[in-house]
Short mmCIF file of C-alpha atoms and ligand atoms in Angstrom, two decimals:
data_model
loop_
_atom_site.label_atom_id
_atom_site.label_comp_id
_atom_site.label_asym_id
_atom_site.label_seq_id
_atom_site.Cartn_x
_atom_site.Cartn_y
_atom_site.Cartn_z
CA MET A 9 0.00 0.00 0.00
CA ARG A 10 1.22 3.49 -0.85
CA LYS A 11 2.45 5.34 2.23
CA PRO A 12 1.22 8.90 2.81
CA LEU A 13 3.99 11.35 1.96
CA ILE A 14 4.37 13.91 4.74
CA GLY A 15 6.53 17.00 4.29
CA LEU A 16 8.27 18.44 7.35
CA ALA A 17 8.81 22.19 7.62
CA THR A 18 11.91 22.68 9.69
CA GLY A 19 14.72 25.16 10.38
CA LEU A 20 18.45 25.76 10.15
CA ASN A 21 21.12 25.27 12.79
CA LYS A 22 22.65 28.37 14.40
CA GLU A 23 25.41 28.65 11.76
CA GLU A 24 22.71 28.41 9.03
CA THR A 25 24.57 25.59 7.31
CA TYR A 26 22.34 22.57 8.02
CA LEU A 27 18.61 21.93 8.04
CA GLN A 28 17.87 20.25 11.34
CA VAL A 29 15.02 18.01 12.38
CA ASN A 30 14.42 16.09 15.58
CA ASN A 31 14.46 12.42 14.63
CA GLY A 32 11.44 11.86 16.89
CA TYR A 33 9.13 13.38 14.22
CA MET A 34 10.53 11.09 11.52
CA ARG A 35 10.34 7.96 13.65
CA ALA A 36 6.85 8.64 15.02
CA LEU A 37 5.50 9.26 11.49
CA GLU A 38 7.26 6.17 10.16
CA ASN A 39 5.72 4.14 12.97
CA ALA A 40 2.31 5.59 12.14
CA GLY A 41 2.65 4.30 8.55
CA ALA A 42 3.83 7.43 6.71
CA LEU A 43 6.82 8.29 4.54
CA PRO A 44 8.17 11.52 6.10
CA VAL A 45 10.45 13.82 4.09
CA VAL A 46 12.19 17.07 5.00
CA LEU A 47 11.06 20.06 2.91
CA PRO A 48 13.50 22.68 1.58
CA LEU A 49 13.47 25.99 3.48
CA THR A 50 12.06 28.38 0.90
CA SER A 51 9.38 31.03 0.57
CA ASP A 52 9.15 30.72 -3.25
CA GLN A 53 5.42 30.64 -4.01
CA GLU A 54 5.74 28.05 -6.78
CA MET A 55 7.67 25.73 -4.44
CA LEU A 56 5.13 26.18 -1.65
CA GLU A 57 2.30 25.34 -4.07
CA ALA A 58 4.21 22.24 -5.23
CA MET A 59 4.60 21.12 -1.61
CA ILE A 60 0.85 21.42 -1.02
CA GLU A 61 0.06 19.71 -4.32
CA GLN A 62 2.53 16.83 -4.01
CA MET A 63 2.56 16.08 -0.29
CA ASP A 64 -0.31 14.21 1.37
CA GLY A 65 0.21 16.20 4.55
CA ILE A 66 2.40 18.83 6.18
CA LEU A 67 4.01 18.75 9.63
CA VAL A 68 5.21 22.10 10.96
CA THR A 69 7.86 21.26 13.56
CA GLY A 70 9.17 22.99 16.68
CA GLY A 71 11.98 25.54 16.85
CA GLY A 72 12.88 29.10 17.80
CA ASP A 73 10.57 32.08 18.22
CA ILE A 74 8.36 33.71 15.60
CA ASP A 75 9.23 37.32 14.73
CA PRO A 76 6.67 39.41 16.69
CA ALA A 77 6.37 41.65 13.60
CA ALA A 78 4.38 38.76 12.08
CA TYR A 79 1.59 39.49 14.60
CA GLY A 80 2.04 43.25 14.68
CA GLU A 81 4.06 43.61 17.88
CA LEU A 82 7.43 45.10 18.72
CA THR A 83 10.03 42.61 19.97
CA SER A 84 10.20 42.57 23.76
CA ASN A 85 13.41 42.02 25.76
CA ALA A 86 12.26 38.56 26.74
CA CYS A 87 11.63 37.32 23.19
CA GLY A 88 14.14 34.64 22.15
CA PRO A 89 16.06 34.27 18.87
CA VAL A 90 13.61 34.48 15.95
CA GLU A 91 13.59 32.39 12.77
CA THR A 92 12.38 34.80 10.09
CA LEU A 93 13.23 32.49 7.17
CA ARG A 94 10.88 29.93 8.67
CA ASP A 95 8.16 32.53 9.23
CA ALA A 96 8.40 33.52 5.55
CA MET A 97 7.88 29.90 4.50
CA GLU A 98 5.47 28.58 7.09
CA ILE A 99 2.89 31.37 7.25
CA PRO A 100 2.03 31.15 3.52
CA LEU A 101 2.35 27.34 3.60
CA ILE A 102 -0.17 27.09 6.44
CA ILE A 103 -2.60 29.37 4.57
CA LEU A 104 -2.24 27.22 1.43
CA ALA A 105 -2.87 24.03 3.45
CA LEU A 106 -6.00 25.65 4.82
CA GLN A 107 -7.25 26.76 1.38
CA LYS A 108 -6.49 23.40 -0.29
CA ASP A 109 -7.89 21.19 2.52
CA LYS A 110 -4.45 19.58 3.01
CA PRO A 111 -3.98 17.84 6.39
CA ILE A 112 -1.57 19.78 8.58
CA LEU A 113 -0.22 19.20 12.08
CA GLY A 114 1.65 21.93 13.96
CA ILE A 115 3.81 21.15 16.98
CA CYS A 116 5.13 23.81 19.42
CA ARG A 117 6.52 26.51 17.10
CA GLY A 118 4.34 25.02 14.35
CA PHE A 119 1.25 25.38 16.57
CA GLN A 120 2.19 29.01 17.25
CA SER A 121 2.80 29.63 13.50
CA MET A 122 -0.69 28.34 12.70
CA ASN A 123 -2.23 30.79 15.14
CA VAL A 124 -0.18 33.70 13.77
CA ALA A 125 -0.90 32.73 10.14
CA LEU A 126 -4.63 33.03 10.85
CA GLY A 127 -4.37 36.35 12.68
CA GLY A 128 -3.75 35.35 16.31
CA THR A 129 -1.06 36.71 18.64
CA LEU A 130 1.50 35.23 21.04
CA TYR A 131 2.93 35.85 24.50
CA GLN A 132 6.58 36.63 23.76
CA ASP A 133 7.71 35.16 27.09
CA LEU A 134 5.32 33.36 29.44
CA PRO A 135 7.16 34.00 32.77
CA THR A 136 7.33 37.74 31.91
CA ASP A 137 3.85 38.12 30.42
CA ARG A 138 1.93 35.81 32.78
CA PRO A 139 3.70 36.12 36.16
CA GLN A 140 0.49 35.02 37.92
CA SER A 141 0.81 31.48 36.49
CA LYS A 142 2.22 28.96 38.94
CA LEU A 143 2.78 26.39 36.22
CA THR A 144 6.19 25.88 34.63
CA HIS A 145 5.96 25.50 30.86
CA ARG A 146 9.68 24.86 30.57
CA GLN A 147 10.23 21.58 32.35
CA LYS A 148 13.53 20.51 33.88
CA GLN A 149 12.85 16.76 33.79
CA PRO A 150 13.62 14.73 30.62
CA GLU A 151 11.46 15.52 27.59
CA ARG A 152 9.78 12.12 27.53
CA PHE A 153 8.10 12.82 30.89
CA PRO A 154 4.92 14.88 31.24
CA ALA A 155 5.09 18.24 33.02
CA HIS A 156 1.44 19.26 33.33
CA THR A 157 -2.05 18.21 32.33
CA VAL A 158 -4.37 19.75 29.74
CA ASP A 159 -8.16 19.62 29.78
CA VAL A 160 -9.48 18.42 26.44
CA GLU A 161 -12.57 20.20 25.08
CA GLU A 162 -15.56 17.95 24.57
CA TYR A 163 -16.42 17.07 20.94
CA SER A 164 -13.15 18.61 19.67
CA LEU A 165 -10.86 16.89 17.14
CA LEU A 166 -8.39 16.22 19.96
CA ALA A 167 -11.12 14.63 22.08
CA GLU A 168 -12.03 12.43 19.13
CA ILE A 169 -8.37 11.39 18.72
CA ALA A 170 -7.45 10.85 22.37
CA GLY A 171 -10.82 9.75 23.72
CA THR A 172 -10.06 11.17 27.16
CA PRO A 173 -11.06 14.39 29.00
CA PHE A 174 -7.47 15.22 29.97
CA LEU A 175 -3.93 14.46 28.84
CA HIS A 176 -0.53 14.46 30.55
CA VAL A 177 1.81 16.47 28.30
CA ASN A 178 5.42 17.61 28.34
CA SER A 179 6.15 21.33 28.24
CA LEU A 180 9.18 22.85 26.49
CA HIS A 181 8.03 26.31 25.48
CA HIS A 182 8.49 29.88 26.73
CA GLN A 183 5.99 31.47 24.35
CA GLY A 184 2.28 30.71 23.99
CA VAL A 185 -1.01 31.68 22.37
CA LYS A 186 -2.28 35.06 23.64
CA GLU A 187 -5.24 35.79 21.36
CA LEU A 188 -6.53 32.77 19.50
CA ALA A 189 -7.10 33.44 15.77
CA PRO A 190 -10.83 34.08 15.16
CA LEU A 191 -11.50 30.96 13.06
CA LEU A 192 -9.66 28.51 15.32
CA ARG A 193 -11.37 26.43 17.98
CA ARG A 194 -9.75 25.63 21.29
CA CYS A 195 -9.07 21.89 21.80
CA ALA A 196 -7.09 21.84 25.08
CA VAL A 197 -6.24 24.19 27.95
CA ALA A 198 -3.54 23.97 30.65
CA PRO A 199 -4.55 24.37 34.34
CA ASP A 200 -3.33 28.01 34.24
CA GLY A 201 -5.69 28.81 31.35
CA LEU A 202 -3.11 28.73 28.55
CA ILE A 203 -4.43 27.32 25.26
CA GLU A 204 -2.34 24.27 24.35
CA SER A 205 -4.21 22.87 21.34
CA PHE A 206 -6.61 24.10 18.66
CA GLU A 207 -8.22 23.01 15.41
CA TYR A 208 -9.84 24.58 12.38
CA PRO A 209 -13.26 22.95 12.55
CA GLU A 210 -14.21 23.11 8.83
CA HIS A 211 -10.93 21.50 7.69
CA PRO A 212 -10.23 17.74 7.20
CA PHE A 213 -7.30 17.90 9.67
CA PHE A 214 -5.86 21.20 10.88
CA LEU A 215 -4.53 20.56 14.38
CA GLY A 216 -1.96 22.31 16.54
CA VAL A 217 -0.46 21.19 19.85
CA GLN A 218 1.82 23.23 22.09
CA TRP A 219 3.53 20.15 23.56
CA HIS A 220 5.93 17.65 21.94
CA PRO A 221 4.31 14.26 21.23
CA GLU A 222 7.38 13.36 19.08
CA ARG A 223 9.40 13.11 22.30
CA MET A 224 6.81 11.01 24.20
CA TRP A 225 5.26 8.59 21.69
CA GLN A 226 7.44 5.62 22.60
CA ASN A 227 6.05 5.58 26.14
CA ASP A 228 2.76 7.41 25.69
CA ASN A 229 -0.10 5.99 23.65
CA ASN A 230 -1.97 9.30 23.51
CA SER A 231 1.02 10.92 21.78
CA MET A 232 1.08 8.11 19.23
CA LYS A 233 -2.66 8.51 18.63
CA ILE A 234 -2.05 12.07 17.39
CA PHE A 235 0.45 10.88 14.76
CA LYS A 236 -1.78 7.96 13.75
CA ALA A 237 -4.85 10.16 13.32
CA PHE A 238 -2.80 12.65 11.27
CA VAL A 239 -1.39 9.93 9.00
CA GLU A 240 -4.87 8.42 8.52
CA ALA A 241 -6.18 11.86 7.48
CA CYS A 242 -3.28 12.07 4.98
CA ARG A 243 -4.39 8.82 3.31
CA ILE A 244 -7.53 10.52 2.01
CA ARG A 245 -6.54 12.72 -0.94
CA PRO A 246 -8.83 15.73 -1.38
MN1 MN B 317 2.86 23.85 28.48
#
């Protein structure tokens, strides 16, 4: 049987000489029955359209911060290093995936990119912008261990995938969703009120998660369910 071809949007190393991708994404997708491939880092419109046309699905991976200019804010002192080349590729790619009904999964930075692409905004640094939160979103324990829970919204895509009212998730982010883009629907919320997952309800599969299931799937069935559901959605060509 033909394996769904899934293109990974990823970033460069600090010296800007290598594309880098956490092997966890590749291995989780392979285990879920897909053929994952790394996409070139480009904002050329013809290339982006070819990606949407020729891939069965797109995974927008984690990474550095999004340039606050992309959501109309000045860069605060607490904002981390930004990846503007990725912004220039991923924002139009996400919009194309939305327009063409192409399954897309966003993880961490990818989740934040999806919100920004659709007109949402971000907290540039959670400890600075939400000092009232008692939850740490940047865990010190190994990445495969959960750091906090999220409540899953009833009848959401994530509820359908996980089949449980809450999940134990890891947490490796210092930014987060401030204003959710108008057309997105909340799928999961952390105990401090931070949105950790959303979907685009009218789309075949447009899901973002703030946590990193690619670093938990070997020990956590709910993480694997996300990759499996995504790959199954990619089997159906629009
Ligand atoms: Mn978190």
